Coordinates of C-alpha atoms in Angstrom, one line a residue:
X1143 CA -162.1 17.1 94.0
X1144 CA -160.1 19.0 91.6
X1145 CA -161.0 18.4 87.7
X1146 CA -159.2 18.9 85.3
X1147 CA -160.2 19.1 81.1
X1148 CA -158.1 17.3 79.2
X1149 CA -158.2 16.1 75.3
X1150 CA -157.0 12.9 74.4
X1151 CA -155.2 12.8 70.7
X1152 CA -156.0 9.7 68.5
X1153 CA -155.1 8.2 65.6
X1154 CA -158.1 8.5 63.7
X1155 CA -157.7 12.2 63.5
X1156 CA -160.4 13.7 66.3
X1157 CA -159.8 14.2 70.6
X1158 CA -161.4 12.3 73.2
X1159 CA -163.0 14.7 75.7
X1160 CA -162.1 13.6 78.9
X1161 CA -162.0 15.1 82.4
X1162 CA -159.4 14.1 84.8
X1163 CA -160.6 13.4 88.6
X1164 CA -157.7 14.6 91.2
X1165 CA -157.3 13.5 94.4
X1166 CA -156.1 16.6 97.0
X1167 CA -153.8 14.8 98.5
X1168 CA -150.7 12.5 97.1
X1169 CA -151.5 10.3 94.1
X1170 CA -151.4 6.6 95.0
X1171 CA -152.1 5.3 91.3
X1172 CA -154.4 6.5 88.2
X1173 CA -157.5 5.0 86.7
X1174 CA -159.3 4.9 83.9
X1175 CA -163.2 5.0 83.7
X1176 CA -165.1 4.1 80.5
X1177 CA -169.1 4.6 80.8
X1178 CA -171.9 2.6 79.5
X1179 CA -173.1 2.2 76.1
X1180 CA -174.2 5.8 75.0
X1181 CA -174.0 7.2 78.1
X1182 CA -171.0 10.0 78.8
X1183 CA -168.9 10.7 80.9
X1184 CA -171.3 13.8 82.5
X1185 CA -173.4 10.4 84.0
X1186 CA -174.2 9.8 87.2
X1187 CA -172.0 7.0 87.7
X1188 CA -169.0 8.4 85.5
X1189 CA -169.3 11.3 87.9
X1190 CA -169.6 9.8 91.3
X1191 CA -167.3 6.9 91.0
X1192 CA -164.6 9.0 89.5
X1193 CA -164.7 11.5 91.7
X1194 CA -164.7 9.1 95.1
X1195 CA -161.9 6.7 93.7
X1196 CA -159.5 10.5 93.5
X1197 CA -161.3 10.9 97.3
X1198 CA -159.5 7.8 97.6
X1199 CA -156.2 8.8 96.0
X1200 CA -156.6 7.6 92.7
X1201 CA -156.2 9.8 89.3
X1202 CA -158.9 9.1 87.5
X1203 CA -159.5 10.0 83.9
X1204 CA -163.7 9.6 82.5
X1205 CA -163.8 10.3 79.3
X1206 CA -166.5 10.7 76.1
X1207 CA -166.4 7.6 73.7
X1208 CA -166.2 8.5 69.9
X1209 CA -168.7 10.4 68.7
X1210 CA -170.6 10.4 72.5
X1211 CA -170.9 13.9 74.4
X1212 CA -167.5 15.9 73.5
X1213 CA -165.7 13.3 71.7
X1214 CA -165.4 14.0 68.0
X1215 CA -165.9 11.3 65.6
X1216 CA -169.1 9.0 64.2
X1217 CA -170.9 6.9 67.1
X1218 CA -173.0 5.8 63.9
X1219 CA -170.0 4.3 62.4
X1220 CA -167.6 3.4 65.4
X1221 CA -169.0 0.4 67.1
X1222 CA -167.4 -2.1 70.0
X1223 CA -164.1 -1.9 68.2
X1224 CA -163.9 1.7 68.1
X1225 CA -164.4 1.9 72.3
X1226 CA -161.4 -0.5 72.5
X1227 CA -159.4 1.8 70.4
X1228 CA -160.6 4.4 72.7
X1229 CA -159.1 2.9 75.7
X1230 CA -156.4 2.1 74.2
X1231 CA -156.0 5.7 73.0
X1232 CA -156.5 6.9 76.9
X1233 CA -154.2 4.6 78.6
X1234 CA -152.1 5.5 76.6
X1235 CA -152.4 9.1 77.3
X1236 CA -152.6 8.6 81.0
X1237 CA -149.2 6.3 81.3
X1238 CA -147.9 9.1 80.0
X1239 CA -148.7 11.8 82.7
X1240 CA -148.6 8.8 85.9
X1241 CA -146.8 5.9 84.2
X1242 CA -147.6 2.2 84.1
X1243 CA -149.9 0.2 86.5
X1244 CA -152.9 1.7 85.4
X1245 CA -156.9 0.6 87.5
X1246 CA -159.0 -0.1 84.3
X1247 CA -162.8 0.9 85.7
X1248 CA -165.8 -0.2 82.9
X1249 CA -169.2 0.4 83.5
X1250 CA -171.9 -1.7 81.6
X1251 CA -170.7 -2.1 78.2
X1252 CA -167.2 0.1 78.8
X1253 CA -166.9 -3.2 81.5
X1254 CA -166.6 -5.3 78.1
X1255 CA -164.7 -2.4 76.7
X1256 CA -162.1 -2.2 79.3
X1257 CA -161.8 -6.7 79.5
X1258 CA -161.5 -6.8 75.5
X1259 CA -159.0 -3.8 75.3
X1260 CA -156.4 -5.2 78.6
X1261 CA -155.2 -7.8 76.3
X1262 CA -154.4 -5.6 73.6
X1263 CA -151.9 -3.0 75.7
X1264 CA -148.1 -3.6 76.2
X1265 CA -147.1 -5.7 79.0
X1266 CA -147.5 -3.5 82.4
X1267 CA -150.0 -0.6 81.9
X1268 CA -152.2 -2.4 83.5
X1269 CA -152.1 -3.6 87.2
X1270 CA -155.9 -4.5 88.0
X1271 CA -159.4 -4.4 86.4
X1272 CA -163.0 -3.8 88.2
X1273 CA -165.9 -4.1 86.0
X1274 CA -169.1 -2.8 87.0
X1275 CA -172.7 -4.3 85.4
X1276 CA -171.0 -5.9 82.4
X1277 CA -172.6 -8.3 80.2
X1278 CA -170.5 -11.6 79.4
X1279 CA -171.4 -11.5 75.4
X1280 CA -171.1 -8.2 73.6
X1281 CA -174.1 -9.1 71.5
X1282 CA -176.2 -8.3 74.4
X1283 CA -175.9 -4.6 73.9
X1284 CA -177.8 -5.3 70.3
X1285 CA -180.9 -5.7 72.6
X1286 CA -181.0 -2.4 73.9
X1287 CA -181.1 -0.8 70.4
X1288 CA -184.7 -0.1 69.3
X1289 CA -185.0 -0.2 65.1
X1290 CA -184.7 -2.8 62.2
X1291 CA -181.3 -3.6 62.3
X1292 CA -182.0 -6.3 59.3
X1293 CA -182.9 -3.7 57.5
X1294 CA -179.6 -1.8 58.6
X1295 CA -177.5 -5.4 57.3
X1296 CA -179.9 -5.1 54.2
X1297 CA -179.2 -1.4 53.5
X1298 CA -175.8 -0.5 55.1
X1299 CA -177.0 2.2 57.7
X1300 CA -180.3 3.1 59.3
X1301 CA -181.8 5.1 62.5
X1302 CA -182.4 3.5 66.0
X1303 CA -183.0 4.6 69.4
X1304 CA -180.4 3.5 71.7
X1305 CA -181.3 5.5 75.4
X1306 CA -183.8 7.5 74.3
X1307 CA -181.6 9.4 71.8
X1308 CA -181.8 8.7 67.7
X1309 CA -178.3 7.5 65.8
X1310 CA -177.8 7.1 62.6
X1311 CA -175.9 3.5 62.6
X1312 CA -174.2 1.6 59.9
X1313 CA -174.2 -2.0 58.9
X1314 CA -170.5 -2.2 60.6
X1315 CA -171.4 -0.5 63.7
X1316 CA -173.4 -3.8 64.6
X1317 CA -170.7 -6.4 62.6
X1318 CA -168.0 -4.9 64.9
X1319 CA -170.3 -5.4 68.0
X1320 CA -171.2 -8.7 67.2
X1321 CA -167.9 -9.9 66.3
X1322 CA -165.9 -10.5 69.6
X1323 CA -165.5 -13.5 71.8
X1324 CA -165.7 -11.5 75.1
X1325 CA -165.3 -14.6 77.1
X1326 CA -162.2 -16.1 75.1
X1327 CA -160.9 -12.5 75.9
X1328 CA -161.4 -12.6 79.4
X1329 CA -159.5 -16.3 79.8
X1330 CA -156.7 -14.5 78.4
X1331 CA -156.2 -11.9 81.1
X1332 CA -153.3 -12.2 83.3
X1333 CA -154.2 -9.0 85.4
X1334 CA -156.4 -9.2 88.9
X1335 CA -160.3 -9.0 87.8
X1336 CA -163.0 -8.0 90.1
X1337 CA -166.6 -8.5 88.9
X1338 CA -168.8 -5.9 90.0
X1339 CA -172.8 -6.8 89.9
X1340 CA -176.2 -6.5 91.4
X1341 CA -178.5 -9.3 91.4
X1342 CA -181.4 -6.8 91.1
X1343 CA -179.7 -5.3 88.0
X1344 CA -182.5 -6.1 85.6
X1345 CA -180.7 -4.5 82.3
X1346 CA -177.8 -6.9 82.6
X1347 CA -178.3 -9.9 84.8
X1348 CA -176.5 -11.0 87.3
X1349 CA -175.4 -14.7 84.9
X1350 CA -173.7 -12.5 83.2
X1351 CA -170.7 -11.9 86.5
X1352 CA -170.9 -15.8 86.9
X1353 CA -169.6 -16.1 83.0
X1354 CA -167.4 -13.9 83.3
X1355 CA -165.6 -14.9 86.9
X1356 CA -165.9 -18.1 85.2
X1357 CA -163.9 -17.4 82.0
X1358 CA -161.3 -15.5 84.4
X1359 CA -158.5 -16.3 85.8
X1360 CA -157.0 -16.1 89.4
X1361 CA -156.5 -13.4 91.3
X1362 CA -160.4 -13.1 90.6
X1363 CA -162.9 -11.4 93.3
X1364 CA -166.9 -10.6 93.0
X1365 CA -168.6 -8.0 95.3
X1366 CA -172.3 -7.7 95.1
X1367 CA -174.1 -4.8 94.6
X1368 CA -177.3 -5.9 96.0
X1369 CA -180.1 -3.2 95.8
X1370 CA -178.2 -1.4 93.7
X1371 CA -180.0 -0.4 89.6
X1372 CA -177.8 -1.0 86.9
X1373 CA -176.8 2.8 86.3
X1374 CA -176.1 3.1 90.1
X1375 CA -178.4 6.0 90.3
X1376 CA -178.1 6.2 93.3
X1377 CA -174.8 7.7 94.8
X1378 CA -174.6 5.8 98.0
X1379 CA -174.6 2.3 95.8
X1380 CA -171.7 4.5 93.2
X1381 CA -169.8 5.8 96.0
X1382 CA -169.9 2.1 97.8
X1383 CA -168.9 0.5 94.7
X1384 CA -166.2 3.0 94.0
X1385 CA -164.9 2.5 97.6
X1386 CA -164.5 -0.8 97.6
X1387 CA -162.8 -0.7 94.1
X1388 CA -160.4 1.7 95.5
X1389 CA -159.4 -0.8 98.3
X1390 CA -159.2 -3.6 96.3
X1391 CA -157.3 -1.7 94.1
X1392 CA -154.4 -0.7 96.3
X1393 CA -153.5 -4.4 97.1
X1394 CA -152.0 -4.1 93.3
X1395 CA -151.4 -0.3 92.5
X1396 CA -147.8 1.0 92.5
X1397 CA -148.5 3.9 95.2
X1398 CA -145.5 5.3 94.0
X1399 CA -146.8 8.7 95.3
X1400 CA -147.9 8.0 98.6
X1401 CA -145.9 9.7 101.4
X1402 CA -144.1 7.3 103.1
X1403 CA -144.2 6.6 106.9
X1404 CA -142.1 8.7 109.5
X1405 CA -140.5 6.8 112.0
X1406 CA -141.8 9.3 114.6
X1407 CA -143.6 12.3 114.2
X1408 CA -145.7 13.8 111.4
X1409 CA -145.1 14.3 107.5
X1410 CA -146.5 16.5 104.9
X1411 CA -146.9 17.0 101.3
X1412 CA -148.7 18.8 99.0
X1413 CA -151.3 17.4 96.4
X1414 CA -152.6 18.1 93.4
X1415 CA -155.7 20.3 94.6
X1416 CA -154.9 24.1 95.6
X1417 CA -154.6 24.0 99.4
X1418 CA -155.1 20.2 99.7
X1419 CA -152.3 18.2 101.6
X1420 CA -151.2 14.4 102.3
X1421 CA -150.8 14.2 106.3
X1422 CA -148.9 11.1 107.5
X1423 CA -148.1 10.1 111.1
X1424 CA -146.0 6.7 111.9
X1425 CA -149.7 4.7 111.7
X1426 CA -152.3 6.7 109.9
X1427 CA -153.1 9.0 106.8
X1428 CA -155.5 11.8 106.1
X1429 CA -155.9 14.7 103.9
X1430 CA -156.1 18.5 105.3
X1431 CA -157.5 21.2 103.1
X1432 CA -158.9 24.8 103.0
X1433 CA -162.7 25.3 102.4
X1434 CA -164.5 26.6 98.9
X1435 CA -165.0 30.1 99.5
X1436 CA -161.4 30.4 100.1
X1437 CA -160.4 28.4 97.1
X1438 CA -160.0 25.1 98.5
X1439 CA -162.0 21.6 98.0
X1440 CA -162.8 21.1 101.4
X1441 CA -161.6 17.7 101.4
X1442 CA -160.4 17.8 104.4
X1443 CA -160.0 19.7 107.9
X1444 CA -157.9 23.5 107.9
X1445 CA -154.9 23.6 109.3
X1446 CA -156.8 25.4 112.5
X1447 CA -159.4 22.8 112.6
X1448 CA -156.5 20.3 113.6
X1449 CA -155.0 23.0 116.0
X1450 CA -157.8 23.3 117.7
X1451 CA -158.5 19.5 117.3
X1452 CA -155.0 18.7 118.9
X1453 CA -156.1 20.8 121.9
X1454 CA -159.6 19.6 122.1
X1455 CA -158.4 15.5 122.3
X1456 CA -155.8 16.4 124.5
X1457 CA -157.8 17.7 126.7
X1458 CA -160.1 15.1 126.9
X1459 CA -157.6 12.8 127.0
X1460 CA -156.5 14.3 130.5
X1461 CA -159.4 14.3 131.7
X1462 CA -160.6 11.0 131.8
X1463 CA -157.4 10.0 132.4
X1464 CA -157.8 11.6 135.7
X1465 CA -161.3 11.0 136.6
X1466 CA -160.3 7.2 136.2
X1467 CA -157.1 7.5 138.6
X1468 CA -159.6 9.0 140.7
X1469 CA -161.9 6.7 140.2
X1470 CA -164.4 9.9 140.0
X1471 CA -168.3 8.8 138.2
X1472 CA -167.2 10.5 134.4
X1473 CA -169.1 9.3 131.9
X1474 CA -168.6 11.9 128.8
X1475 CA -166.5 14.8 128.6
X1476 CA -167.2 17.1 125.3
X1477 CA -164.7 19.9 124.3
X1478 CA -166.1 22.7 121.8
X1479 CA -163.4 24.9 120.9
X1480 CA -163.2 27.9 118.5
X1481 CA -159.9 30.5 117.5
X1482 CA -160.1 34.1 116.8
X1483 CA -157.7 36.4 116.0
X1484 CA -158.5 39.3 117.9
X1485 CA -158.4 38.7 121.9
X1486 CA -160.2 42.2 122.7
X1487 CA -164.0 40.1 122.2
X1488 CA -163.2 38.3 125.6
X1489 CA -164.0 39.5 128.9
X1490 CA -160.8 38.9 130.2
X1491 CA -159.1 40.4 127.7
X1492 CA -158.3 44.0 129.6
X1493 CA -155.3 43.0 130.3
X1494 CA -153.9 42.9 127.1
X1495 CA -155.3 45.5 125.6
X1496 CA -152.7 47.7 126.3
X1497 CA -150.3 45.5 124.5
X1498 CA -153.2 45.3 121.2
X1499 CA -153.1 48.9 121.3
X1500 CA -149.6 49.0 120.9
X1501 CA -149.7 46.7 117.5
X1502 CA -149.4 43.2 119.8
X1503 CA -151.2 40.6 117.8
X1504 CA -152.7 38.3 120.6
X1505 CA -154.9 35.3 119.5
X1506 CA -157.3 33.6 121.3
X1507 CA -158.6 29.6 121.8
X1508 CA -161.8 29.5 123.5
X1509 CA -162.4 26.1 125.0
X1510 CA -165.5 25.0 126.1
X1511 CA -166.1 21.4 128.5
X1512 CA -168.9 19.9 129.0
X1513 CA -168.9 16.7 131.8
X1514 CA -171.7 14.4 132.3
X1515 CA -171.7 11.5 134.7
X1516 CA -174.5 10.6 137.5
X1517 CA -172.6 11.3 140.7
X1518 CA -170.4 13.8 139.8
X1519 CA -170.0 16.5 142.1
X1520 CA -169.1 20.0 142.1
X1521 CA -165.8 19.4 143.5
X1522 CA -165.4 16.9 141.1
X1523 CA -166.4 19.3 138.3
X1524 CA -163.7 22.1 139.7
X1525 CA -161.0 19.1 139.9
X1526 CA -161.4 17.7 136.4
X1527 CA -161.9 21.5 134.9
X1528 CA -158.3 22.2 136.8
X1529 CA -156.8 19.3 134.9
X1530 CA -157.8 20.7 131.4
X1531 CA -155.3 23.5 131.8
X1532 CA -152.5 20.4 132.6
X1533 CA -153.0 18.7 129.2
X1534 CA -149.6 18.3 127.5
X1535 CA -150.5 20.0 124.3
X1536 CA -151.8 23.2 126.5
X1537 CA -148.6 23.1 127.8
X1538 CA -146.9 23.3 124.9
X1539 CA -149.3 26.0 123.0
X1540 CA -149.2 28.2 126.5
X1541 CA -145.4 27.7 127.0
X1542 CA -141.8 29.0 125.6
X1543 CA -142.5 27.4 122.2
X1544 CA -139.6 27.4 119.7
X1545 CA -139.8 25.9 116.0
X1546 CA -136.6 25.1 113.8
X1547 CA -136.7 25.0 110.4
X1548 CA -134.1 24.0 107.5
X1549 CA -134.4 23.4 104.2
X1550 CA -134.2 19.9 103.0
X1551 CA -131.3 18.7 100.9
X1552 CA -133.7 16.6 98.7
X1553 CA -136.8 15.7 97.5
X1554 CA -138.1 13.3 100.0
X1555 CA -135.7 14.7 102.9
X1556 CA -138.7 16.1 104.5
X1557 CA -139.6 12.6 106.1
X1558 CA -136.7 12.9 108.5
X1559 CA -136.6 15.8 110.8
X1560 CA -134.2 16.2 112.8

């Protein structure tokens, strides 16, 4: 996926680091993803379930909580109130770029983040919420933090080890943490929730979703992430979770981007990767792309993989077709087929050299078919193989071939073809 650097001005005088996940083809909505408590937005989750929800056709924007990873400001000093700010700060920023009808992602703690900070944005930047591992009372995090933190309400600041790493924190780091009535916040959402949570999790427990989906209000769904740790180290449980956020998520986004159907034939437009483009038929949608090495994201097949992929199904297509009008034993039938651009590697090609020599440029499909079925005999072999040649889209490809094109009179126009 295209990612893109971005800084995120806020009031307080510092940026927000963040880094902006693209999908390749159309946008369909925008998201924003705030991590767990001192993580960043380099983790493993941030990452992975950023970067499947744009595979999925949702902007998404990760970004580095004050004083965390790139973000400037004082971690020490910031506390719960300071993330909501955050969010606040990077909704703003992203309405900006895709408009209202924001996903709100929040992972752990940036779960409480993103419930606490909904009701405190104006009325339609947000369409939906998924929380992933969050605790019901923000409290909870206090647990995590290794150090005397009566000391720290004794003295005004002190060190602690929060995930391994040393912070300097003040007395109002943990006031601010302590202070807010997640629950009461979550009873007065009026946005779709879905409550995210393994029963395995053993950093936040799984009570925790059955507080929260209990404070909520309807439209309220829970998936289980069972097996899954609480980090979601593992990508297969980040890039399930992210998945099934993303579907949920486009019951209530405003897919304002998303091509719309044609009422026959095929539509295209470009994306927001290099190469990568939206492909929609009257039923179906899919991305087609260009590979690394040639500056693509490989998100999707080349324009030559669905060439050769029209001819390949075609031809399949015929060929059972056939075997079953002739009610011939054909069980499989494989097509491998490859392009080149220079016809002078194949035997037959003698013919044409003449016309290559002369500055012709002839191309080449090579189509291989494999058939399988107990029964089938060589004449039925030589039959089926004659068919293969019949397909319609060989036809087409081998024929007089003409293409038309005109220039649309306006944006959108393209979905019409005359």
């Amino acid at each position: 996926m295209p990612t893109e650097n971005v800084s995120i001005p806020t009031s307080r005088g510092y940026q927000l680091a963040g880094s902006l996940e693209l999908p390749v083809g159309a946008v369909r909505g925008a998201a924003v993803y705030a991590h767990c408590f001192t993580c960043t937005k380099q983790s493993r989750a941030a990452v992975e379930i950023a970067r499947e929800l744009a595979r999925e056709g949702i902007a998404t924007l990760r970004f580095d909580f004050t004083g965390l990873g790139g973000s400037g400001g004082d971690f020490g000093q910031a506390g719960f109130a300071s993330d909501i700010e955050d969010l606040v700060e990077s909704v703003r920023f992203l309405c900006g770029r895709y408009g209202n009808g924001l996903l709100l992602v929040g992972h752990s703690l940036g779960g409480a983040a993103v419930l606490a900070a909904a009701g405190m944005m104006s009325p339609g930047r947000i369409a939906a919420i998924a929380t992933i591992g969050a605790p019901a009372e923000i409290p909870h995090v206090l647990g995590s933090i290794k150090g005397d933190l009566s000391a720290i309400e004794r003295d005004g600041e002190g060190e602690v080890v929060i995930g391994g790493q040393r912070y300097n924190i003040s007395r109002e780091f943990l006031q601010k943490t302590a202070e807010i009535d997640l629950l009461g916040e979550v009873g007065k959402l009026h946005v779709p929730l879905l409550i995210c949570h393994s029963p395995t999790d053993e950093t936040v427990s799984v009570e925790n979703a059955a507080k929260l989906f209990g404070a909520a209000k309807h439209p309220k769904s829970f998936l289980s992430l069972a097996g899954a740790d609480h980090l979601l180290l593992d990508p297969h449980d980040a890039d399930f979770a992210a998945g099934m956020i993303a579907q949920w998520a486009g019951r209530y986004l405003p897919m304002s981007g998303t091509v719309a159907a044609p009422a026959e034939g095929v539509v295209v437009a470009s994306g927001e990767g290099r190469f990568g483009t939206e492909v929609r038929t009257t039923s179906h949608t899919f991305v087609a792309d260009e590979p690394t090495n040639v500056g693509g994201n490989n998100a999707g097949p080349t324009p030559y993989d669905l060439l050769l992929s029209a001819l390949g199904t075609c031809t399949a297509m015929t060929i059972k077709m056939y075997a079953e009008r002739k009610n011939w034993p054909l069980d499989h039938v494989g097509v491998a087929l490859r392009h080149e651009r220079d016809h002078r590697n194949h035997p037959v090609a003698g013919d044409h050299f003449e016309a290559m020599d002369a500055g012709a440029r002839i191309e080449a499909l090579y189509r291989r078919i494999t058939l399988s079925g107990d029964g089938l005999t060589s004449e039925h072999r030589e039959g089926l193989l004659s068919v293969a040649d019949k397909c319609p889209v060989h036809r087409t490809l081998t024929g007089e071939l003409h293409i038309h094109t005109e220039l649309a009179s306006g944006i959108g126009d393209e979905t019409d073809p005359q």
